[in-house]
Tab-separated table of C-alpha atoms and ligand atoms in Angstrom:
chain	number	residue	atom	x	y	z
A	815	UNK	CA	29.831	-6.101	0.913
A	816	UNK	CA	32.444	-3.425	0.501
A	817	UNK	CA	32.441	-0.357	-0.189
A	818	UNK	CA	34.175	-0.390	-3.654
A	819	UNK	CA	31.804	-3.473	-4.709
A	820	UNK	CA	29.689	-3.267	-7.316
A	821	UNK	CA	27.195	-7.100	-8.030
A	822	UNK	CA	24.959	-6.813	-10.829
A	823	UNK	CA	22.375	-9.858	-11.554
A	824	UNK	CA	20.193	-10.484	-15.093
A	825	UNK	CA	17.336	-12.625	-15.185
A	826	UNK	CA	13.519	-12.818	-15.569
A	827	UNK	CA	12.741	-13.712	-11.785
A	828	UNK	CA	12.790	-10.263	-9.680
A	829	UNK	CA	12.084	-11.247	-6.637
A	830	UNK	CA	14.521	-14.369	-6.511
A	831	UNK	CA	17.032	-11.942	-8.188
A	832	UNK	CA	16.509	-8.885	-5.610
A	833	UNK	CA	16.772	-12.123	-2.399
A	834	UNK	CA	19.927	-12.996	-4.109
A	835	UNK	CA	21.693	-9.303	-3.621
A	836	UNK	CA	20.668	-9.316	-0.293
A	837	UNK	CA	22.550	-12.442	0.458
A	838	UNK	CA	25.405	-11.626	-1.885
A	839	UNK	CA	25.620	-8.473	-0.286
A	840	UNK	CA	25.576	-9.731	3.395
A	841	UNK	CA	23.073	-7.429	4.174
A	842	UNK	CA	21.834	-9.001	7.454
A	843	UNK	CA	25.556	-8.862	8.319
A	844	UNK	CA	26.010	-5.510	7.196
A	845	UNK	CA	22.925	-3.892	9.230
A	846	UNK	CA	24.006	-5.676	12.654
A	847	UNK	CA	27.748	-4.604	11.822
A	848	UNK	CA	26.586	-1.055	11.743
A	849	UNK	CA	23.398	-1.304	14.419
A	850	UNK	CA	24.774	-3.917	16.960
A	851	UNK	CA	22.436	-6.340	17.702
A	852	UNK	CA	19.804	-3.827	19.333
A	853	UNK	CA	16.209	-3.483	17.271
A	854	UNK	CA	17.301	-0.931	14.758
A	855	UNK	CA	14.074	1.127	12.332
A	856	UNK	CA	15.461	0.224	8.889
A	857	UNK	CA	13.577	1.902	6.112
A	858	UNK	CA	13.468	0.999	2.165
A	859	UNK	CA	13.082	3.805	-0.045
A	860	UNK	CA	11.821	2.927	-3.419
A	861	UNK	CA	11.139	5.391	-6.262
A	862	UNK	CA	7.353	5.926	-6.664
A	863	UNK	CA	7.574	9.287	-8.506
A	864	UNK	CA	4.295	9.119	-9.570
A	865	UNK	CA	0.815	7.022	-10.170
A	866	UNK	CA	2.809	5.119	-12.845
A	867	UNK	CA	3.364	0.873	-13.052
A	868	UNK	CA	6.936	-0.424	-13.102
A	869	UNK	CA	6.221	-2.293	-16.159
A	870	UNK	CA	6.620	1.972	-17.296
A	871	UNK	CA	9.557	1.774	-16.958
A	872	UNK	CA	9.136	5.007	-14.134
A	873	UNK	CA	9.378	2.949	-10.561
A	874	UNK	CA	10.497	0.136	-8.255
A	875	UNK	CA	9.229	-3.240	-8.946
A	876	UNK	CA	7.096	-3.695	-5.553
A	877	UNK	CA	8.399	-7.675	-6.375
A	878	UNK	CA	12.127	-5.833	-5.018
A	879	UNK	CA	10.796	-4.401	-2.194
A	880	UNK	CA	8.609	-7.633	-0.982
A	881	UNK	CA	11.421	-9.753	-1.696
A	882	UNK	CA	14.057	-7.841	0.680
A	883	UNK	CA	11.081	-6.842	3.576
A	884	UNK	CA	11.110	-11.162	3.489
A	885	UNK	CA	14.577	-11.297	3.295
A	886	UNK	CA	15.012	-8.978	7.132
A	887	UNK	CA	11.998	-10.116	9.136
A	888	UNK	CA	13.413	-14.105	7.868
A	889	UNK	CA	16.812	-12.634	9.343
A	890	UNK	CA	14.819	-11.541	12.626
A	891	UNK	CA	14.340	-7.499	11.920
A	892	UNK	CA	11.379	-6.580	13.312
A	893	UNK	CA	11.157	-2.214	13.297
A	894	UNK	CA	10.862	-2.019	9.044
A	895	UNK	CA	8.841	0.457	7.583
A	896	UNK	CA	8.452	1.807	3.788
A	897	UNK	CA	8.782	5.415	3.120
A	898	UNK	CA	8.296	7.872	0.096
A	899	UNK	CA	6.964	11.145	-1.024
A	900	UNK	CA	6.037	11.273	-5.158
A	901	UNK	CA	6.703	14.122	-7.034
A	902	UNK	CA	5.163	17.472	-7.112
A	903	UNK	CA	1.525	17.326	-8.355
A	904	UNK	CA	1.190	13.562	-7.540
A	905	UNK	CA	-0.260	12.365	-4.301
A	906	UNK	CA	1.642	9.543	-2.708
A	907	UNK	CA	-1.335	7.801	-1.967
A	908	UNK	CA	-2.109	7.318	-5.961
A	909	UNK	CA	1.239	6.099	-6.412
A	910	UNK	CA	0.575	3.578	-4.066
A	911	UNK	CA	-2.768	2.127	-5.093
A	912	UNK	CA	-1.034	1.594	-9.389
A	913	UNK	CA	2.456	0.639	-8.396
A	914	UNK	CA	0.813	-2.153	-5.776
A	915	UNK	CA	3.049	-0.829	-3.335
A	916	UNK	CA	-0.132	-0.212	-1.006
A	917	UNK	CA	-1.024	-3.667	-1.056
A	918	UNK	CA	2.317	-5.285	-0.927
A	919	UNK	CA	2.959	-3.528	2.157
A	920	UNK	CA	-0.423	-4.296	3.755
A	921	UNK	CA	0.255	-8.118	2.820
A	922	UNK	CA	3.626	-7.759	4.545
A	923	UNK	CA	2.081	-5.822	7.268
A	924	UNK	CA	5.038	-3.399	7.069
A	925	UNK	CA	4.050	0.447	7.826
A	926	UNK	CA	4.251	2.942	4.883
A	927	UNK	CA	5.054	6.502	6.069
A	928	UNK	CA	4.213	8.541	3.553
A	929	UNK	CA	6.506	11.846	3.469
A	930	UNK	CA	4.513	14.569	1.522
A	931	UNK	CA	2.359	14.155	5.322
A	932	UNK	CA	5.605	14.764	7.557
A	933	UNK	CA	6.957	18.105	8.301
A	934	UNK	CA	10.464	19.293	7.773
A	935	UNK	CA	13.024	20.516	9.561
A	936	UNK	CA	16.183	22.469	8.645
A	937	UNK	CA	19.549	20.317	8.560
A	938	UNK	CA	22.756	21.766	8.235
A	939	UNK	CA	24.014	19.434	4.585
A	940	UNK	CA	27.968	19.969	4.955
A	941	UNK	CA	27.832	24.004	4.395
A	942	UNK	CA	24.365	24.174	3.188
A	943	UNK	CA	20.815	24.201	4.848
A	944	UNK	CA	18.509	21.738	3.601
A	945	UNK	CA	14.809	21.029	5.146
A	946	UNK	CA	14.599	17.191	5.417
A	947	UNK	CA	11.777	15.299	6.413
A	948	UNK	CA	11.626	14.793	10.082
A	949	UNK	CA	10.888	11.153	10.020
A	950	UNK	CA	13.564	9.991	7.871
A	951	UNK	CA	16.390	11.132	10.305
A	952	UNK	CA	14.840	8.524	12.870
A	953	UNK	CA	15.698	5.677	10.373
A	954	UNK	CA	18.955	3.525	11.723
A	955	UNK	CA	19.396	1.851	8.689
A	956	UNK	CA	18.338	2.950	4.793
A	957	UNK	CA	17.930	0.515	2.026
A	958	UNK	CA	17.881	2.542	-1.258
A	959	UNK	CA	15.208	1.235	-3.782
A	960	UNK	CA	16.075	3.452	-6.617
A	961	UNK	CA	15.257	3.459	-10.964
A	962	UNK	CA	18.470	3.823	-13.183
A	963	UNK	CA	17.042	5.699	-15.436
A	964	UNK	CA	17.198	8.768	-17.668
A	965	UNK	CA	16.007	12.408	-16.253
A	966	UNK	CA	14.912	15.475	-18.570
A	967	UNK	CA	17.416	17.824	-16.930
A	968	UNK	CA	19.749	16.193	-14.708
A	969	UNK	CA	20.202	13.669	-17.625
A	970	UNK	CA	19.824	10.333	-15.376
A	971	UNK	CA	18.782	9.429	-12.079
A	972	UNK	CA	19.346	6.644	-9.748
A	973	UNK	CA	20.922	6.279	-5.735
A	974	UNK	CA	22.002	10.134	-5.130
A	975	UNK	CA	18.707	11.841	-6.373
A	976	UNK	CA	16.256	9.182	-5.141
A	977	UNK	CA	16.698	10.516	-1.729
A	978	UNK	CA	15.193	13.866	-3.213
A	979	UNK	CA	11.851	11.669	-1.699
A	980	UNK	CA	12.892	12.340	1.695
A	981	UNK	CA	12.454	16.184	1.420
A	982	UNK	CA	8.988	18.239	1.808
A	983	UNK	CA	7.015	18.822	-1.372
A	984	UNK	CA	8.317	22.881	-0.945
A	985	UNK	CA	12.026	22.077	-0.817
A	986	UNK	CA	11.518	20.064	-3.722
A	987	UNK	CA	10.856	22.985	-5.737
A	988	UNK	CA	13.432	25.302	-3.803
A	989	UNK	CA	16.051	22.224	-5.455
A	990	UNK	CA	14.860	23.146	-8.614
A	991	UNK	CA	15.340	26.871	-8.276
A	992	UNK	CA	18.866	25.752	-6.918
A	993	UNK	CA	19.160	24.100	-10.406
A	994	UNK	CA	19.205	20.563	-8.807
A	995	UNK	CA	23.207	19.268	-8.668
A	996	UNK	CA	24.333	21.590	-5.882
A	997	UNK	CA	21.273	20.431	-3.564
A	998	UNK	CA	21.647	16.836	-4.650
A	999	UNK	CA	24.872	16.280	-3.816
A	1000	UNK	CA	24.646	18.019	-0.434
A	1001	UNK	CA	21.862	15.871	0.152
A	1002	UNK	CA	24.252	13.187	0.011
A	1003	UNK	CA	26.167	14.582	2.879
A	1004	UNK	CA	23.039	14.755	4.925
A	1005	UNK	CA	21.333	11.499	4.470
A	1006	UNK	CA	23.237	8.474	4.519
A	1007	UNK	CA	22.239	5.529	2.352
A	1008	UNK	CA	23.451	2.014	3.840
A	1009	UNK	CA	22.824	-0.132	0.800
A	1010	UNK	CA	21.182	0.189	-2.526
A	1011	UNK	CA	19.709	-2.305	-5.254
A	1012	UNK	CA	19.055	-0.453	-7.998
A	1013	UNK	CA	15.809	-1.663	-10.139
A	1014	UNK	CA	17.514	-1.890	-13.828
A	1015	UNK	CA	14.581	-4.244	-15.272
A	1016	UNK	CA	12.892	-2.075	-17.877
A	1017	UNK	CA	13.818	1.450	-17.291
A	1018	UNK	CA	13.244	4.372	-19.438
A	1019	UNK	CA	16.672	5.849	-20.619
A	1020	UNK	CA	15.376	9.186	-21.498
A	1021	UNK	CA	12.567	10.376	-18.798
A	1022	UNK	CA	12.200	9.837	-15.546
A	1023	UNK	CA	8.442	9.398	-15.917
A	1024	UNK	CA	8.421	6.329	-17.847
A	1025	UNK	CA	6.413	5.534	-20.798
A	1026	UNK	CA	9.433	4.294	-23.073
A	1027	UNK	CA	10.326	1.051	-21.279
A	1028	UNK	CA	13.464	-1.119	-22.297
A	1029	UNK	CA	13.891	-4.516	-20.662
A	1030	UNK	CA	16.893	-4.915	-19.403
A	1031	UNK	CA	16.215	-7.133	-16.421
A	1032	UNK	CA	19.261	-6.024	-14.533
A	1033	UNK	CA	19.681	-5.191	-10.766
A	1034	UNK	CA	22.841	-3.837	-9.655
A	1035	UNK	CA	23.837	-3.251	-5.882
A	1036	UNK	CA	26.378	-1.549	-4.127
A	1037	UNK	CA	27.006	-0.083	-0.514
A	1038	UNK	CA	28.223	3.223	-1.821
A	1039	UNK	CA	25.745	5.908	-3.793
A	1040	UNK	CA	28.288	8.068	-5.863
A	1041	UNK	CA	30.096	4.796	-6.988
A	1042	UNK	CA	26.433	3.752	-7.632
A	1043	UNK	CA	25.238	6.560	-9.629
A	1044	UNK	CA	28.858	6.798	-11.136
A	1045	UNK	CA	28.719	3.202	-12.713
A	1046	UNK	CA	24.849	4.177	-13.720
A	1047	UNK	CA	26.179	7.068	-16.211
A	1048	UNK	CA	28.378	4.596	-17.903
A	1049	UNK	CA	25.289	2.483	-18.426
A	1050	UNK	CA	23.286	5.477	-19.922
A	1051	UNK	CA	26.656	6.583	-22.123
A	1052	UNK	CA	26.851	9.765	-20.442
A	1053	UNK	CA	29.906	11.463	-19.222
A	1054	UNK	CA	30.541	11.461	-15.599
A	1055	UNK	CA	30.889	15.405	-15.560
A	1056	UNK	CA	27.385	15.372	-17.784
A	1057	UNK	CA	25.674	14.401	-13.822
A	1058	UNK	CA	27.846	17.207	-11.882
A	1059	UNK	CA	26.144	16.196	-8.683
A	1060	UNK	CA	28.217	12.767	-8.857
A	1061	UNK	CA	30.869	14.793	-8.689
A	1062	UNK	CA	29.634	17.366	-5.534
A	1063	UNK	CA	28.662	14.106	-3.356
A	1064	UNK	CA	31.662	12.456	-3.723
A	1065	UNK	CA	33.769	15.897	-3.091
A	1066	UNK	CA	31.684	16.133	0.260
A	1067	UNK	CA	32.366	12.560	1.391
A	1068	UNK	CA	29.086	10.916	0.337
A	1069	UNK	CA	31.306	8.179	-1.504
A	1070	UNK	CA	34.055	7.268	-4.519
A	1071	UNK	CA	33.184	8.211	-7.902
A	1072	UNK	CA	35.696	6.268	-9.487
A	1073	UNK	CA	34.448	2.946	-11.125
A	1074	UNK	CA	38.192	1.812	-12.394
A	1075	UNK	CA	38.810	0.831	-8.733
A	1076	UNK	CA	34.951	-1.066	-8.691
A	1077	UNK	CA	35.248	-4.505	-7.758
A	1078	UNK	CA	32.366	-5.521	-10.653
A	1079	UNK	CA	30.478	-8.907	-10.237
A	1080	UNK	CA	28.111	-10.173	-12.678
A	1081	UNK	CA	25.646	-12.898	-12.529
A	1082	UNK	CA	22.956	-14.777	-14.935
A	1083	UNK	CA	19.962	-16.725	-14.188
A	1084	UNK	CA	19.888	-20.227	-14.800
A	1085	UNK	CA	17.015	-22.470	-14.683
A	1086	UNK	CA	17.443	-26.458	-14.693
A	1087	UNK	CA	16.134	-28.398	-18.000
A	1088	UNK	CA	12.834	-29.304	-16.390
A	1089	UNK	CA	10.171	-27.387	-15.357
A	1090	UNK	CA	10.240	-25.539	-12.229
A	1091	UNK	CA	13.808	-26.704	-11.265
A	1092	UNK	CA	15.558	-24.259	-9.048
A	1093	UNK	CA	16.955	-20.899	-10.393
A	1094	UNK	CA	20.468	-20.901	-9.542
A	1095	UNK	CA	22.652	-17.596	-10.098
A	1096	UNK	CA	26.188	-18.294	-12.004
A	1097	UNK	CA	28.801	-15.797	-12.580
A	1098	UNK	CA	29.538	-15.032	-16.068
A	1099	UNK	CA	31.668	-12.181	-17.470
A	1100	UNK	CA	31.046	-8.556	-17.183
A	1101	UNK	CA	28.695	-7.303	-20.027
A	1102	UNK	CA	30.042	-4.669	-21.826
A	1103	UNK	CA	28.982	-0.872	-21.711
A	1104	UNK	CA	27.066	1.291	-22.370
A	1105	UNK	CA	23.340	0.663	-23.768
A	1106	UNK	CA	22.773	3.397	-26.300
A	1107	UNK	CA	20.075	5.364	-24.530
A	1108	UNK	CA	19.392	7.578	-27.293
A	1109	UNK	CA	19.437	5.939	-30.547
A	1110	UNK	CA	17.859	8.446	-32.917
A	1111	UNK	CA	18.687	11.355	-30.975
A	1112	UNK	CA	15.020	11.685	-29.490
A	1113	UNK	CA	15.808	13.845	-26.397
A	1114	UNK	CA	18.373	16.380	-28.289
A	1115	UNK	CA	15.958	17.316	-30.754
A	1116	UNK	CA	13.060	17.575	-28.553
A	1117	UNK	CA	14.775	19.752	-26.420
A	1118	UNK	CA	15.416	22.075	-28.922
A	1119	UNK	CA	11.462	23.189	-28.463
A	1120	UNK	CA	11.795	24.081	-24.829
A	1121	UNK	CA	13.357	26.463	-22.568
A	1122	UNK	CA	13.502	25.449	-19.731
A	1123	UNK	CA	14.934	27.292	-16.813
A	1124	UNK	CA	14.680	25.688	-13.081
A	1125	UNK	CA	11.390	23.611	-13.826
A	1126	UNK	CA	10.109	21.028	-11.818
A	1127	UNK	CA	10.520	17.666	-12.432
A	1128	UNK	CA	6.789	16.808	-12.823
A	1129	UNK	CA	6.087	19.813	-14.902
A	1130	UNK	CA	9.668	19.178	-17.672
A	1131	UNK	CA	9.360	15.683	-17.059
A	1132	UNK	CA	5.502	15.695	-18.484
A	1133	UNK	CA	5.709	17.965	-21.286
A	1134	UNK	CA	8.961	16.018	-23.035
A	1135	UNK	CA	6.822	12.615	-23.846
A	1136	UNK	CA	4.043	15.011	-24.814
A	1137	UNK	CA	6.589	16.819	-27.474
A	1138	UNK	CA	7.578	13.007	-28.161
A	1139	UNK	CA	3.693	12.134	-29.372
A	1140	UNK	CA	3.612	15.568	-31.259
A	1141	UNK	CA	6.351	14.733	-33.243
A	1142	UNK	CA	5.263	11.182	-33.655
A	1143	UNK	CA	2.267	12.866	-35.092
A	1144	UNK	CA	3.603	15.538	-37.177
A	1145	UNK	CA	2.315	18.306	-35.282
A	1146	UNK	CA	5.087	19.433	-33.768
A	1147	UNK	CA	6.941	21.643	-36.258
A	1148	UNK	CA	3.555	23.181	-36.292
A	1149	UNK	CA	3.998	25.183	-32.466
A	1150	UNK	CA	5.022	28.182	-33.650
A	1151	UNK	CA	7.687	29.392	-30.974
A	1152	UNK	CA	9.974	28.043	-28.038
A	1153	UNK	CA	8.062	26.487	-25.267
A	1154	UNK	CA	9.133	28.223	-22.055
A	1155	UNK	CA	8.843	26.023	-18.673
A	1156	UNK	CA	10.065	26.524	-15.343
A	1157	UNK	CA	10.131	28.504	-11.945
A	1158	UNK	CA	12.714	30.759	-14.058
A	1159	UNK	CA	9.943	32.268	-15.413
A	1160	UNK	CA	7.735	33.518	-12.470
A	1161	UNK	CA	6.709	37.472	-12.887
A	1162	UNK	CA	8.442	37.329	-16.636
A	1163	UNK	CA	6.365	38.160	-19.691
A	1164	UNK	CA	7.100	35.764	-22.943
A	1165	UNK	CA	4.749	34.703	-25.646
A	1166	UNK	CA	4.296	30.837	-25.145
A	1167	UNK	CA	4.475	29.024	-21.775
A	1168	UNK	CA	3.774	26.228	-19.897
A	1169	UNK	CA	2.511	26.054	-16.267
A	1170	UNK	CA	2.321	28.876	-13.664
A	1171	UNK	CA	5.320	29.658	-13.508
A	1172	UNK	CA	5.001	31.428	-16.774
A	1173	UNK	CA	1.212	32.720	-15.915
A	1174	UNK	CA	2.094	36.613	-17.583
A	1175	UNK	CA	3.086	35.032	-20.750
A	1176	UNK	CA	0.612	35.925	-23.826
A	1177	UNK	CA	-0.073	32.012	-24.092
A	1178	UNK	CA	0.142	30.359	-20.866
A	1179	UNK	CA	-1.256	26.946	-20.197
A	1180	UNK	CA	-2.417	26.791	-15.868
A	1181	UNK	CA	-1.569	24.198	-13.835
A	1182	UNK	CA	0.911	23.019	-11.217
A	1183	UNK	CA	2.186	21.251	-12.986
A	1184	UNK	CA	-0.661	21.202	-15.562
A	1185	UNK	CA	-1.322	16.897	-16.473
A	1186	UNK	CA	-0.266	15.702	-19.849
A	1187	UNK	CA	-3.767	15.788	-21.694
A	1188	UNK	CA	-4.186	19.539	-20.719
A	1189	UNK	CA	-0.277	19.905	-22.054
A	1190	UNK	CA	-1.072	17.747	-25.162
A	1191	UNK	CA	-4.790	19.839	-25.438
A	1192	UNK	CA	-3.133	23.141	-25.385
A	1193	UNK	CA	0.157	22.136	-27.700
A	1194	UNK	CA	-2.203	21.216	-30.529
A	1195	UNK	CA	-4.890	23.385	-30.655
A	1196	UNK	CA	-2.041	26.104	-30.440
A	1197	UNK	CA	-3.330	29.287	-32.021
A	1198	UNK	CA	-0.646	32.074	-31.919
B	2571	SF4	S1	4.249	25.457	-12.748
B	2571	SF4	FE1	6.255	26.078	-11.910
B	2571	SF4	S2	6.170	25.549	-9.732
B	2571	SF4	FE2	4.471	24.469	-10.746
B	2571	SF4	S3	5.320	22.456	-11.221
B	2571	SF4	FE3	5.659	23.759	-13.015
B	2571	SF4	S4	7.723	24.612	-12.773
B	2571	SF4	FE4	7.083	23.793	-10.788
């Protein structure tokens, strides 16, 4: 596929949909056009932020990544391996046991390398030093796995931040303290990302730890990240400048932000009149955009409770769907004072925060991150 393309695919069957990018995307073609016809290590990347199901609307379908892993060894690849760190405070390990990505790969008899167990090593990320996993720079070819979905702070993720998997569990939190975009987009610069199918089935639009699914059962790939992620902020409604590492990656070379040039395919499942006739895959026209990702203004005025300043994604990305069942219970008008999250806070004194980052406030809940039922615990039985 080139560069500037851009197929997206609706339907109900995943894994016929995901075997259907590969072949409209040439991707056989596409790995021995940049490999040769050697034995190149390609690696998939999915999104397994945490212990969470897909049907949460938080990770890759494993049905995607079983689907393609077919698709390269039918194709004759043989060196394929899975590979993924989850978020701070979430062993990869648990994320691979609920998402089934454990036993998909053991069925497959692909290798899984998880990342949080590799060491680092500092990379020079066009102008700025970045410690990257060591294992990931031995990959030849990188399939990119990622959610489209929404983030707490850096409003949506998809292709560009995904690869924030591929760094130790320490330079995850140095990103934050970098205040994400800068880091993200350098990232870009530093590891390159061959093709991507982005898992658009039932993603949550607001959080990037799931829990409000919407089914969209969408997949949408493209060889190029930024033009990836830029196309994904028109889906959410956002502004392009909203997600300013878009804009970094692209200004360091990691791809074209500009989605009026796109070449934009779209296909729909069809199914014959009797039962279990073949799915075929017809193009249709272009859907229109965007899906209104935040309908009652959820996120906004939850928001307006925290301050937040350089938090990590597990710790900002718990506490919002905890606000989110406060208000749905009435107690949240009740917390008496801004809730303040984030490494921001480390060594500052404040009345009422969250995690250890704010340990010398006067109410401080521990943790690192703390889980959601200590958050939702401490929240409600708030006495200040
Ligand atoms: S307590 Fe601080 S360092 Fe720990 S997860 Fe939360 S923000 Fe990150």
């Amino acid at each position: 596929m080139n560069k500037n393309e851009l197929i997206i695919i609706e339907g109900r069957s995943v894994a016929d949909m995901a075997l259907e990018l590969c072949r409209r995307g040439d991707l056989a073609d596409m790995i021995r056009e940049k490999c040769g016809d050697g034995d190149p290590l390609i690696a998939l990347k999915p999104n397994l932020v945490g212990p969470i199901p897909a049907s949460d609307g938080a990770t890759t379908h494993p049905e995607i990544a079983e689907a393609v892993l077919s698709y390269l060894k039918k194709n004759g690849f043989k060196r394929i391996v899975v590979m993924e760190s989850s978020w701070v405070g979430d062993r990869t390990s648990d994320s691979l046991l609920v998402t089934g990505f454990g036993e998909m790969c053991r069925r497959m008899d692909i290798p899984f390398w998880d990342l949080q167990e590799d060491r680092g090593s500092a990379v020079d990320a066009a102008g700025l030093e970045l410690n990257i996993c060591e294992r990931v720079r031995e990959v030849d070819y990188l399939i990119n796995l990622p959610v489209l979905k929404g983030h707490c702070q850096t409003r949506m993720t998809c292709a560009l931040k995904n690869m924030k998997g591929c760094i130790p569990s320490s330079e995850k939190r140095r990103f934050h303290r970098m205040g994400l975009h800068d880091p993200i987009g350098h990232l870009a610069a530093a590891v390159h990302q061959d093709f991507i199918i982005a898992d658009v089935i039932c993603p949550d639009l607001l959080f990037e730890d799931g829990g409000n699914p919407v089914q969209l059962d969408r997949m949408i790939c493209a060889a190029d990240p930024v033009l990836m992620d830029a196309y994904g902020s028109k889906i959410l409604a956002l502004e392009q400048e909203e997600v300013s590492y878009i804009r970094i990656a692209a200004a360091l070379g990691a791809g074209c932000p500009d989605t009026s040039q796109a070449e934009v395919s779209f296909y729909l499942e069809k199914r014959g009149h009797e039962h279990g006739t073949k799915i075929r895959y017809v193009r249709a026209e272009v859907p229109s955009l965007p899906w209104n990702r935040d309908p009652g203004g959820m996120l906004i005025r939850l928001r307006e409770h925290v301050d937040e300043v350089d938090s990590c994604s597990a710790c900002c990305g718990t506490l919002i769907p905890v606000l989110q069942k406060l208000e749905q219970e009435g107690k949240l008008d009740q917390i008496p004072d801004k809730i303040c999250i984030g490494q921001g806070y480390r060594g500052k004194t404040g009345n009422l925060g969250i995690g250890n980052c704010t340990s010398r406030f006067c109410h401080t809940l521990k943790g690192c991150p703390p889980t959601a039922d200590e958050m939702y615990r401490f929240l409600s039985q708030l006495d200040v």
